[in-house]
Amino acid sequence: MSSNESLANLLKEERRFAPPEELAAAANVTAEAYEQAAADRLEFWAAQADRLTWSTKPTETLDWSNPPFAKWFADGKLNVTYNCVDRHVEAGHGDRVALHFEGEPGDARTITYAQLKDEVSRAANALTELGVTAGDRVAIYLPMIPEAVIAMLACARIGAPHSVVFGGFSADALATRIGDADARVVITADGGYRRGKPSALKPAVDEALTKPGTEGVRSVLVVRRTGQETAWAEGRDVWWHDLVPRQSDQHTPQAFDAEHPLFILYTSGTTGKPKGILHTTGGYLTQASYTHHAVFDLKPETDVFWCTADIGWVTGHSYIVYGPLSNGATQVLYEGTPDSPHQGRWWEIIQKYGVTILYTAPTAIRTYMKWGEDIPAKFDLSSLRLLGSVGEPINPEAWVWYRKHIGADRTPIVDTWWQTETGAMMISPLPGLTTTKPGSAQTPLPGIAATVIDDEGNEVPNGSGGYLVLTEPWPSMLRTIWGDDQRYLDTYWSRFENRYFAGDGAKKDEDGDIWLLGRVDDVMLVSGHNISTTEVESALVSHPKVAEAAVVGASDPTTGQAIAAFVILRGSATEDENLVEELRTHVAKQLGPIAKPKRILPVAELPKTRSGKIMRRLLRDVAENRQLGDVTTLTDSTVMDLIQSKLPAAPSED
Ligand code: 6R9
């Protein structure tokens, strides 16, 4: 199978969706943005920085004198939290709702911008009372409750970089992250609600703090969420409700340098210790704010925005906290799982709050596909006007389903490609401009330079595939890996000279639009042919009986690697030998005989991270009968036991 043929297969349906006229007519961003950015990229970003309120306006845009260590807006000063909260109150929008919080048990809280300002000010004063000063690191290990947002903003307000750790991570994972950042304070909760039950968090903090490397932690600030019994370390632990409410609601935000560290966020990477991705202040906020305004076409007076990401994922940082709040958005914040207490919970929330823009991940969309379209059909989703996707390549089938069953065949979909490292969106359609193609992230945003290159570093022609690279620095780029400049150079800047290597495979179609093909580590080599896991997964999901698929290359004595597929079947489908054969034939028909999976194993669940990415490395371990690697970042570690217990003997060759 040549890459051109398989791309033609991906594209074969020729489905194209022009922007709705009404949206296009009133869109925040017009074609002019691409022209301006193309004419003068730095001037373009300087203009976007003007969207923010600076206490000292920058006169420099980019300092790239010591690549790849960038400085953006280096002589400017600003306070991120002032930009996300205070300035909206000062502009007379104090009564606008900032957060509609929906707890999993059904409790709800509405927080206006004025209330958010008071809460954040109190929390900032509380952190100061605990001895936190600018530059000190604070670890945040919280469920999806308003205090998570408040804690992040309080840290940013006093210049204390936060390191948010997923509430689902183990004590070990938490300890490594606390240790690497040398955090002074941990902010946590007794627990949070997940799947209808309180799930404890504090015990993991207690255990983490017994581990070497975490000695720098002086205080643990604990939010009472579930009321469950909680062990207490006197002198170290402080209840949020004892400390924060008694603080003054007045706090003067101090201005920090544009390059002052804003946060560290750890990405697990495939090997070795997690990488602490460092983001700074002015450039990060400029791009988070601009992309949220441009890609979601946000109208702060009328839109209700909902990003379903966890706060512990970069998507929660940039598109729950910094992007939307800097734009004065009204948002939904939901604590729990999509099926608690019923499988229509999300759609019920959209109906309840009149959500207009929904941003979620392909894994969630495929889960809803599996549950069936009759579930969203029971709710009034007519408020929706725009849908977004992030986290993984979205297969055309899921894209079309999303548009049809959630977006009433009316709403545009923006498939946004970016990474923890890029800080904000990089490649995405613009909803008022782009004629979209299901499955493609399409074009670099204005001011972003991305392309696809081959092994030798040459740009590939349209219609071919290779490696995705970013060819110019961008404002929200990571500045380094915390404490490890060399690793920053080695990981991102050594594979190709002067270009940032994203680690993703991609193709350009005949129009030059970009299609993401998954991590290059996941690419399979079968009898000398490179085959992307994304393409085979897409082919499997295009079969009506398959809801979700994960594909890996397992070493094989004859073909080098052989394709092993793990599939989740749709609601009514039952597994049998015939179905497995049918699926293998289906893939061969779609992509060519070389892509025919050698083994297909129906499973109930797939191993995923909290951001919904399939952990193919674990599936490779299973397919190659190896001991499982690190499972600490899995949402549910029992999934792997289930999969392993089902593994049949390899089928005979054919
Ligand atoms: C934001 C986020 C980054 C990796 C990235 C790529 C994959 C994200 C995607 C996408 C295809 C998209 N990815 N968005 N692949 N299309 N729209 O997910 O950050 O958790 O650091 O992951 O996710 O492989 O390199 P992060």
mmCIF file of C-alpha atoms in Angstrom, residues 306-587:
data_model
loop_
_atom_site.group_PDB
_atom_site.id
_atom_site.type_symbol
_atom_site.label_atom_id
_atom_site.label_comp_id
_atom_site.label_asym_id
_atom_site.label_seq_id
_atom_site.Cartn_x
_atom_site.Cartn_y
_atom_site.Cartn_z
ATOM 1 C CA TRP A 306 -17.832 23.795 27.811
ATOM 2 C CA CYS A 307 -14.494 22.059 27.587
ATOM 3 C CA THR A 308 -14.847 18.578 29.055
ATOM 4 C CA ALA A 309 -11.115 18.102 29.685
ATOM 5 C CA ASP A 310 -9.695 17.420 33.102
ATOM 6 C CA ILE A 311 -7.875 20.294 34.706
ATOM 7 C CA GLY A 312 -4.816 18.029 34.973
ATOM 8 C CA TRP A 313 -4.430 17.952 31.201
ATOM 9 C CA VAL A 314 -3.022 20.866 29.235
ATOM 10 C CA THR A 315 -6.417 21.244 27.579
ATOM 11 C CA GLY A 316 -7.875 22.070 30.990
ATOM 12 C CA HIS A 317 -5.144 24.662 31.561
ATOM 13 C CA SER A 318 -5.481 26.445 28.229
ATOM 14 C CA TYR A 319 -9.179 25.972 27.463
ATOM 15 C CA ILE A 320 -10.843 25.935 30.869
ATOM 16 C CA VAL A 321 -8.667 28.343 32.760
ATOM 17 C CA TYR A 322 -6.432 30.708 30.811
ATOM 18 C CA GLY A 323 -7.977 30.995 27.334
ATOM 19 C CA PRO A 324 -11.687 31.244 28.214
ATOM 20 C CA LEU A 325 -11.269 33.319 31.373
ATOM 21 C CA SER A 326 -8.931 35.799 29.682
ATOM 22 C CA ASN A 327 -11.740 36.249 27.144
ATOM 23 C CA GLY A 328 -14.425 36.709 29.804
ATOM 24 C CA ALA A 329 -16.279 33.527 28.837
ATOM 25 C CA THR A 330 -19.135 31.858 30.693
ATOM 26 C CA GLN A 331 -18.312 28.200 31.160
ATOM 27 C CA VAL A 332 -19.550 24.888 32.417
ATOM 28 C CA LEU A 333 -17.297 22.923 34.754
ATOM 29 C CA TYR A 334 -18.349 19.322 35.336
ATOM 30 C CA GLU A 335 -16.833 17.139 38.014
ATOM 31 C CA GLY A 336 -17.694 13.627 36.990
ATOM 32 C CA THR A 337 -17.920 10.876 34.424
ATOM 33 C CA PRO A 338 -20.214 10.932 31.370
ATOM 34 C CA ASP A 339 -22.290 7.957 32.539
ATOM 35 C CA SER A 340 -23.100 9.049 36.057
ATOM 36 C CA PRO A 341 -25.896 8.581 36.955
ATOM 37 C CA HIS A 342 -26.971 7.828 33.360
ATOM 38 C CA GLN A 343 -25.399 7.772 29.898
ATOM 39 C CA GLY A 344 -27.058 11.012 28.888
ATOM 40 C CA ARG A 345 -25.423 13.150 31.566
ATOM 41 C CA TRP A 346 -23.435 15.347 29.197
ATOM 42 C CA TRP A 347 -26.411 16.056 26.969
ATOM 43 C CA GLU A 348 -28.511 16.826 30.002
ATOM 44 C CA ILE A 349 -25.858 19.354 31.088
ATOM 45 C CA ILE A 350 -25.841 20.963 27.636
ATOM 46 C CA GLN A 351 -29.606 21.274 27.774
ATOM 47 C CA LYS A 352 -29.569 22.617 31.337
ATOM 48 C CA TYR A 353 -27.024 25.396 30.745
ATOM 49 C CA GLY A 354 -27.678 26.070 27.068
ATOM 50 C CA VAL A 355 -24.112 25.225 26.077
ATOM 51 C CA THR A 356 -23.245 26.759 22.705
ATOM 52 C CA ILE A 357 -19.681 25.498 22.199
ATOM 53 C CA LEU A 358 -18.515 22.019 23.175
ATOM 54 C CA TYR A 359 -14.847 20.975 23.170
ATOM 55 C CA THR A 360 -14.098 17.319 23.791
ATOM 56 C CA ALA A 361 -11.945 14.361 22.768
ATOM 57 C CA PRO A 362 -12.454 11.684 20.089
ATOM 58 C CA THR A 363 -12.400 8.972 22.739
ATOM 59 C CA ALA A 364 -15.517 10.482 24.340
ATOM 60 C CA ILE A 365 -17.239 10.801 20.983
ATOM 61 C CA ARG A 366 -16.535 7.157 20.181
ATOM 62 C CA THR A 367 -17.823 6.126 23.594
ATOM 63 C CA TYR A 368 -21.070 7.944 22.883
ATOM 64 C CA MET A 369 -21.224 6.311 19.447
ATOM 65 C CA LYS A 370 -20.948 2.955 21.175
ATOM 66 C CA TRP A 371 -23.800 3.817 23.550
ATOM 67 C CA GLY A 372 -26.005 4.783 20.629
ATOM 68 C CA GLU A 373 -27.438 7.947 19.129
ATOM 69 C CA ASP A 374 -30.805 7.505 20.810
ATOM 70 C CA ILE A 375 -29.248 8.789 24.034
ATOM 71 C CA PRO A 376 -28.308 12.326 22.860
ATOM 72 C CA ALA A 377 -31.531 12.347 20.824
ATOM 73 C CA LYS A 378 -33.513 12.517 24.080
ATOM 74 C CA PHE A 379 -32.119 15.950 24.929
ATOM 75 C CA ASP A 380 -32.454 19.418 23.483
ATOM 76 C CA LEU A 381 -29.056 20.204 22.026
ATOM 77 C CA SER A 382 -30.253 23.037 19.823
ATOM 78 C CA SER A 383 -28.169 25.633 21.701
ATOM 79 C CA LEU A 384 -24.964 24.167 20.241
ATOM 80 C CA ARG A 385 -23.384 26.176 17.449
ATOM 81 C CA LEU A 386 -19.809 24.868 17.353
ATOM 82 C CA LEU A 387 -18.040 21.625 18.239
ATOM 83 C CA GLY A 388 -14.359 20.989 18.876
ATOM 84 C CA SER A 389 -12.127 17.947 19.093
ATOM 85 C CA VAL A 390 -8.672 17.454 20.616
ATOM 86 C CA GLY A 391 -6.297 14.819 21.917
ATOM 87 C CA GLU A 392 -6.055 12.283 19.140
ATOM 88 C CA PRO A 393 -6.702 12.032 15.451
ATOM 89 C CA ILE A 394 -10.473 11.953 15.034
ATOM 90 C CA ASN A 395 -11.454 9.293 12.552
ATOM 91 C CA PRO A 396 -13.860 10.498 9.838
ATOM 92 C CA GLU A 397 -16.608 8.173 11.096
ATOM 93 C CA ALA A 398 -16.590 9.718 14.563
ATOM 94 C CA TRP A 399 -16.340 13.232 13.092
ATOM 95 C CA VAL A 400 -19.417 12.709 10.962
ATOM 96 C CA TRP A 401 -21.301 11.093 13.846
ATOM 97 C CA TYR A 402 -20.404 14.037 16.113
ATOM 98 C CA ARG A 403 -21.650 16.567 13.599
ATOM 99 C CA LYS A 404 -24.818 14.642 12.838
ATOM 100 C CA HIS A 405 -25.968 13.444 16.247
ATOM 101 C CA ILE A 406 -24.630 16.203 18.472
ATOM 102 C CA GLY A 407 -24.441 19.095 16.033
ATOM 103 C CA ALA A 408 -27.748 18.399 14.208
ATOM 104 C CA ASP A 409 -25.819 18.323 10.916
ATOM 105 C CA ARG A 410 -25.459 22.038 11.272
ATOM 106 C CA THR A 411 -22.523 22.958 13.512
ATOM 107 C CA PRO A 412 -18.967 23.206 12.239
ATOM 108 C CA ILE A 413 -16.354 20.990 13.852
ATOM 109 C CA VAL A 414 -12.897 22.303 14.645
ATOM 110 C CA ASP A 415 -10.326 19.520 14.957
ATOM 111 C CA THR A 416 -7.522 21.194 16.880
ATOM 112 C CA TRP A 417 -3.999 19.789 16.864
ATOM 113 C CA TRP A 418 -1.607 20.854 19.599
ATOM 114 C CA GLN A 419 0.409 19.482 22.514
ATOM 115 C CA THR A 420 1.312 20.159 26.128
ATOM 116 C CA GLU A 421 4.542 21.480 24.661
ATOM 117 C CA THR A 422 2.879 23.877 22.221
ATOM 118 C CA GLY A 423 0.740 25.315 25.026
ATOM 119 C CA ALA A 424 -2.114 26.273 22.732
ATOM 120 C CA MET A 425 -3.705 25.261 19.442
ATOM 121 C CA MET A 426 -1.471 25.183 16.370
ATOM 122 C CA ILE A 427 -3.322 23.491 13.521
ATOM 123 C CA SER A 428 -7.072 23.845 13.199
ATOM 124 C CA PRO A 429 -9.844 25.029 10.933
ATOM 125 C CA LEU A 430 -11.356 28.429 11.659
ATOM 126 C CA PRO A 431 -15.113 27.980 11.947
ATOM 127 C CA GLY A 432 -16.158 30.991 9.897
ATOM 128 C CA LEU A 433 -13.660 30.411 7.117
ATOM 129 C CA THR A 434 -12.578 26.847 6.601
ATOM 130 C CA THR A 435 -14.453 24.326 4.524
ATOM 131 C CA THR A 436 -13.852 21.329 6.740
ATOM 132 C CA LYS A 437 -12.895 17.770 5.867
ATOM 133 C CA PRO A 438 -13.811 15.075 8.397
ATOM 134 C CA GLY A 439 -10.613 13.720 9.927
ATOM 135 C CA SER A 440 -8.239 16.545 9.045
ATOM 136 C CA ALA A 441 -6.922 19.306 11.311
ATOM 137 C CA GLN A 442 -6.222 21.120 8.033
ATOM 138 C CA THR A 443 -4.101 24.264 8.287
ATOM 139 C CA PRO A 444 -1.738 25.991 10.694
ATOM 140 C CA LEU A 445 -3.462 28.854 12.475
ATOM 141 C CA PRO A 446 -2.482 32.415 11.537
ATOM 142 C CA GLY A 447 1.014 33.106 12.876
ATOM 143 C CA ILE A 448 1.928 29.411 13.092
ATOM 144 C CA ALA A 449 4.395 27.718 10.771
ATOM 145 C CA ALA A 450 4.009 23.956 10.466
ATOM 146 C CA THR A 451 4.818 21.504 7.742
ATOM 147 C CA VAL A 452 5.489 17.853 6.962
ATOM 148 C CA ILE A 453 8.988 16.666 6.117
ATOM 149 C CA ASP A 454 10.695 13.407 5.166
ATOM 150 C CA ASP A 455 13.576 11.557 6.845
ATOM 151 C CA GLU A 456 16.120 13.909 5.276
ATOM 152 C CA GLY A 457 14.258 16.977 6.434
ATOM 153 C CA ASN A 458 12.851 17.953 3.043
ATOM 154 C CA GLU A 459 9.326 19.222 2.856
ATOM 155 C CA VAL A 460 7.102 16.559 1.303
ATOM 156 C CA PRO A 461 4.946 17.447 -1.698
ATOM 157 C CA ASN A 462 1.160 17.522 -1.396
ATOM 158 C CA GLY A 463 -0.224 14.013 -1.328
ATOM 159 C CA SER A 464 2.652 12.565 0.743
ATOM 160 C CA GLY A 465 3.408 11.789 4.357
ATOM 161 C CA GLY A 466 6.229 12.238 6.847
ATOM 162 C CA TYR A 467 6.951 13.985 10.137
ATOM 163 C CA LEU A 468 5.117 16.997 11.474
ATOM 164 C CA VAL A 469 7.458 19.869 12.365
ATOM 165 C CA LEU A 470 7.048 23.462 13.462
ATOM 166 C CA THR A 471 9.382 25.719 11.587
ATOM 167 C CA GLU A 472 9.111 29.017 13.487
ATOM 168 C CA PRO A 473 8.893 29.759 17.223
ATOM 169 C CA TRP A 474 5.420 30.558 18.543
ATOM 170 C CA PRO A 475 4.368 32.574 21.624
ATOM 171 C CA SER A 476 3.023 29.716 23.783
ATOM 172 C CA MET A 477 5.868 27.305 23.061
ATOM 173 C CA LEU A 478 7.404 25.469 25.984
ATOM 174 C CA ARG A 479 10.494 27.279 27.195
ATOM 175 C CA THR A 480 12.348 24.197 28.370
ATOM 176 C CA ILE A 481 11.933 21.009 30.369
ATOM 177 C CA TRP A 482 12.006 21.996 34.016
ATOM 178 C CA GLY A 483 15.568 21.634 35.242
ATOM 179 C CA ASP A 484 16.780 19.891 32.111
ATOM 180 C CA ASP A 485 17.672 22.125 29.167
ATOM 181 C CA GLN A 486 19.627 19.314 27.534
ATOM 182 C CA ARG A 487 16.597 17.050 27.472
ATOM 183 C CA TYR A 488 14.629 19.907 25.900
ATOM 184 C CA LEU A 489 17.226 20.143 23.121
ATOM 185 C CA ASP A 490 17.494 16.388 22.649
ATOM 186 C CA THR A 491 13.788 15.645 22.636
ATOM 187 C CA TYR A 492 12.482 18.366 20.366
ATOM 188 C CA TRP A 493 15.298 20.082 18.500
ATOM 189 C CA SER A 494 17.905 17.482 17.612
ATOM 190 C CA ARG A 495 16.063 15.276 15.117
ATOM 191 C CA PHE A 496 15.859 18.077 12.517
ATOM 192 C CA GLU A 497 18.011 21.174 12.480
ATOM 193 C CA ASN A 498 16.250 24.414 13.489
ATOM 194 C CA ARG A 499 12.879 22.761 13.545
ATOM 195 C CA TYR A 500 10.711 21.567 16.386
ATOM 196 C CA PHE A 501 9.940 17.870 15.989
ATOM 197 C CA ALA A 502 6.478 17.163 17.358
ATOM 198 C CA GLY A 503 6.782 13.370 17.376
ATOM 199 C CA ASP A 504 3.675 12.963 15.213
ATOM 200 C CA GLY A 505 3.372 11.530 11.747
ATOM 201 C CA ALA A 506 1.282 13.496 9.267
ATOM 202 C CA LYS A 507 0.288 13.712 5.643
ATOM 203 C CA LYS A 508 -0.523 16.547 3.328
ATOM 204 C CA ASP A 509 -3.415 15.928 0.975
ATOM 205 C CA GLU A 510 -3.678 17.232 -2.564
ATOM 206 C CA ASP A 511 -4.830 20.620 -1.246
ATOM 207 C CA GLY A 512 -1.961 20.794 1.242
ATOM 208 C CA ASP A 513 -4.257 20.162 4.218
ATOM 209 C CA ILE A 514 -2.682 18.312 7.136
ATOM 210 C CA TRP A 515 -3.906 14.922 8.371
ATOM 211 C CA LEU A 516 -2.426 13.711 11.649
ATOM 212 C CA LEU A 517 -1.416 10.066 11.735
ATOM 213 C CA GLY A 518 -0.526 9.467 15.375
ATOM 214 C CA ARG A 519 2.768 9.276 17.225
ATOM 215 C CA VAL A 520 5.679 8.168 15.067
ATOM 216 C CA ASP A 521 6.619 5.659 17.794
ATOM 217 C CA ASP A 522 3.352 3.917 16.965
ATOM 218 C CA VAL A 523 3.967 3.571 13.229
ATOM 219 C CA MET A 524 4.093 -0.097 12.193
ATOM 220 C CA LEU A 525 6.533 -1.669 9.788
ATOM 221 C CA VAL A 526 4.926 -4.651 8.067
ATOM 222 C CA SER A 527 6.975 -6.434 5.402
ATOM 223 C CA GLY A 528 8.836 -3.220 4.728
ATOM 224 C CA HIS A 529 5.731 -0.996 4.550
ATOM 225 C CA ASN A 530 5.093 1.837 6.953
ATOM 226 C CA ILE A 531 1.517 1.660 8.136
ATOM 227 C CA SER A 532 0.019 4.158 10.533
ATOM 228 C CA THR A 533 -2.029 2.876 13.438
ATOM 229 C CA THR A 534 -4.481 5.724 12.881
ATOM 230 C CA GLU A 535 -5.338 4.576 9.379
ATOM 231 C CA VAL A 536 -6.024 0.977 10.374
ATOM 232 C CA GLU A 537 -8.036 2.134 13.385
ATOM 233 C CA SER A 538 -10.023 4.452 11.155
ATOM 234 C CA ALA A 539 -10.753 1.612 8.748
ATOM 235 C CA LEU A 540 -11.929 -0.609 11.610
ATOM 236 C CA VAL A 541 -14.197 2.074 13.055
ATOM 237 C CA SER A 542 -15.738 2.631 9.638
ATOM 238 C CA HIS A 543 -17.261 -0.859 10.007
ATOM 239 C CA PRO A 544 -20.771 -0.526 11.452
ATOM 240 C CA LYS A 545 -20.124 -3.050 14.225
ATOM 241 C CA VAL A 546 -16.993 -1.369 15.612
ATOM 242 C CA ALA A 547 -17.132 1.495 18.088
ATOM 243 C CA GLU A 548 -13.483 1.857 18.905
ATOM 244 C CA ALA A 549 -10.194 0.304 17.842
ATOM 245 C CA ALA A 550 -6.578 0.320 18.915
ATOM 246 C CA VAL A 551 -3.940 -1.104 16.648
ATOM 247 C CA VAL A 552 -0.339 -2.035 17.394
ATOM 248 C CA GLY A 553 2.533 -3.672 15.560
ATOM 249 C CA ALA A 554 3.695 -6.803 17.353
ATOM 250 C CA SER A 555 7.005 -8.346 16.376
ATOM 251 C CA ASP A 556 6.575 -11.165 13.928
ATOM 252 C CA PRO A 557 9.148 -13.645 12.604
ATOM 253 C CA THR A 558 7.985 -13.360 8.976
ATOM 254 C CA THR A 559 6.825 -9.815 8.467
ATOM 255 C CA GLY A 560 8.916 -7.890 11.004
ATOM 256 C CA GLN A 561 5.785 -6.570 12.626
ATOM 257 C CA ALA A 562 2.273 -7.919 12.339
ATOM 258 C CA ILE A 563 -0.826 -5.868 12.964
ATOM 259 C CA ALA A 564 -2.753 -6.690 16.110
ATOM 260 C CA ALA A 565 -6.069 -4.918 16.627
ATOM 261 C CA PHE A 566 -8.116 -4.549 19.783
ATOM 262 C CA VAL A 567 -11.695 -3.552 19.080
ATOM 263 C CA ILE A 568 -14.689 -2.476 21.128
ATOM 264 C CA LEU A 569 -17.919 -3.535 19.449
ATOM 265 C CA ARG A 570 -20.994 -1.351 19.164
ATOM 266 C CA GLY A 571 -23.924 -1.962 21.494
ATOM 267 C CA SER A 572 -25.715 -4.779 19.689
ATOM 268 C CA ALA A 573 -22.824 -6.568 17.948
ATOM 269 C CA THR A 574 -21.735 -9.939 19.295
ATOM 270 C CA GLU A 575 -18.303 -11.354 18.879
ATOM 271 C CA ASP A 576 -17.629 -14.550 16.994
ATOM 272 C CA GLU A 577 -15.102 -16.004 14.578
ATOM 273 C CA ASN A 578 -17.064 -14.761 11.579
ATOM 274 C CA LEU A 579 -17.052 -11.199 12.779
ATOM 275 C CA VAL A 580 -13.285 -11.232 13.268
ATOM 276 C CA GLU A 581 -12.882 -12.512 9.704
ATOM 277 C CA GLU A 582 -15.320 -9.932 8.423
ATOM 278 C CA LEU A 583 -13.347 -7.156 10.061
ATOM 279 C CA ARG A 584 -10.034 -8.391 8.694
ATOM 280 C CA THR A 585 -11.512 -8.483 5.200
ATOM 281 C CA HIS A 586 -13.040 -5.057 5.700
ATOM 282 C CA VAL A 587 -9.655 -3.520 6.532
#
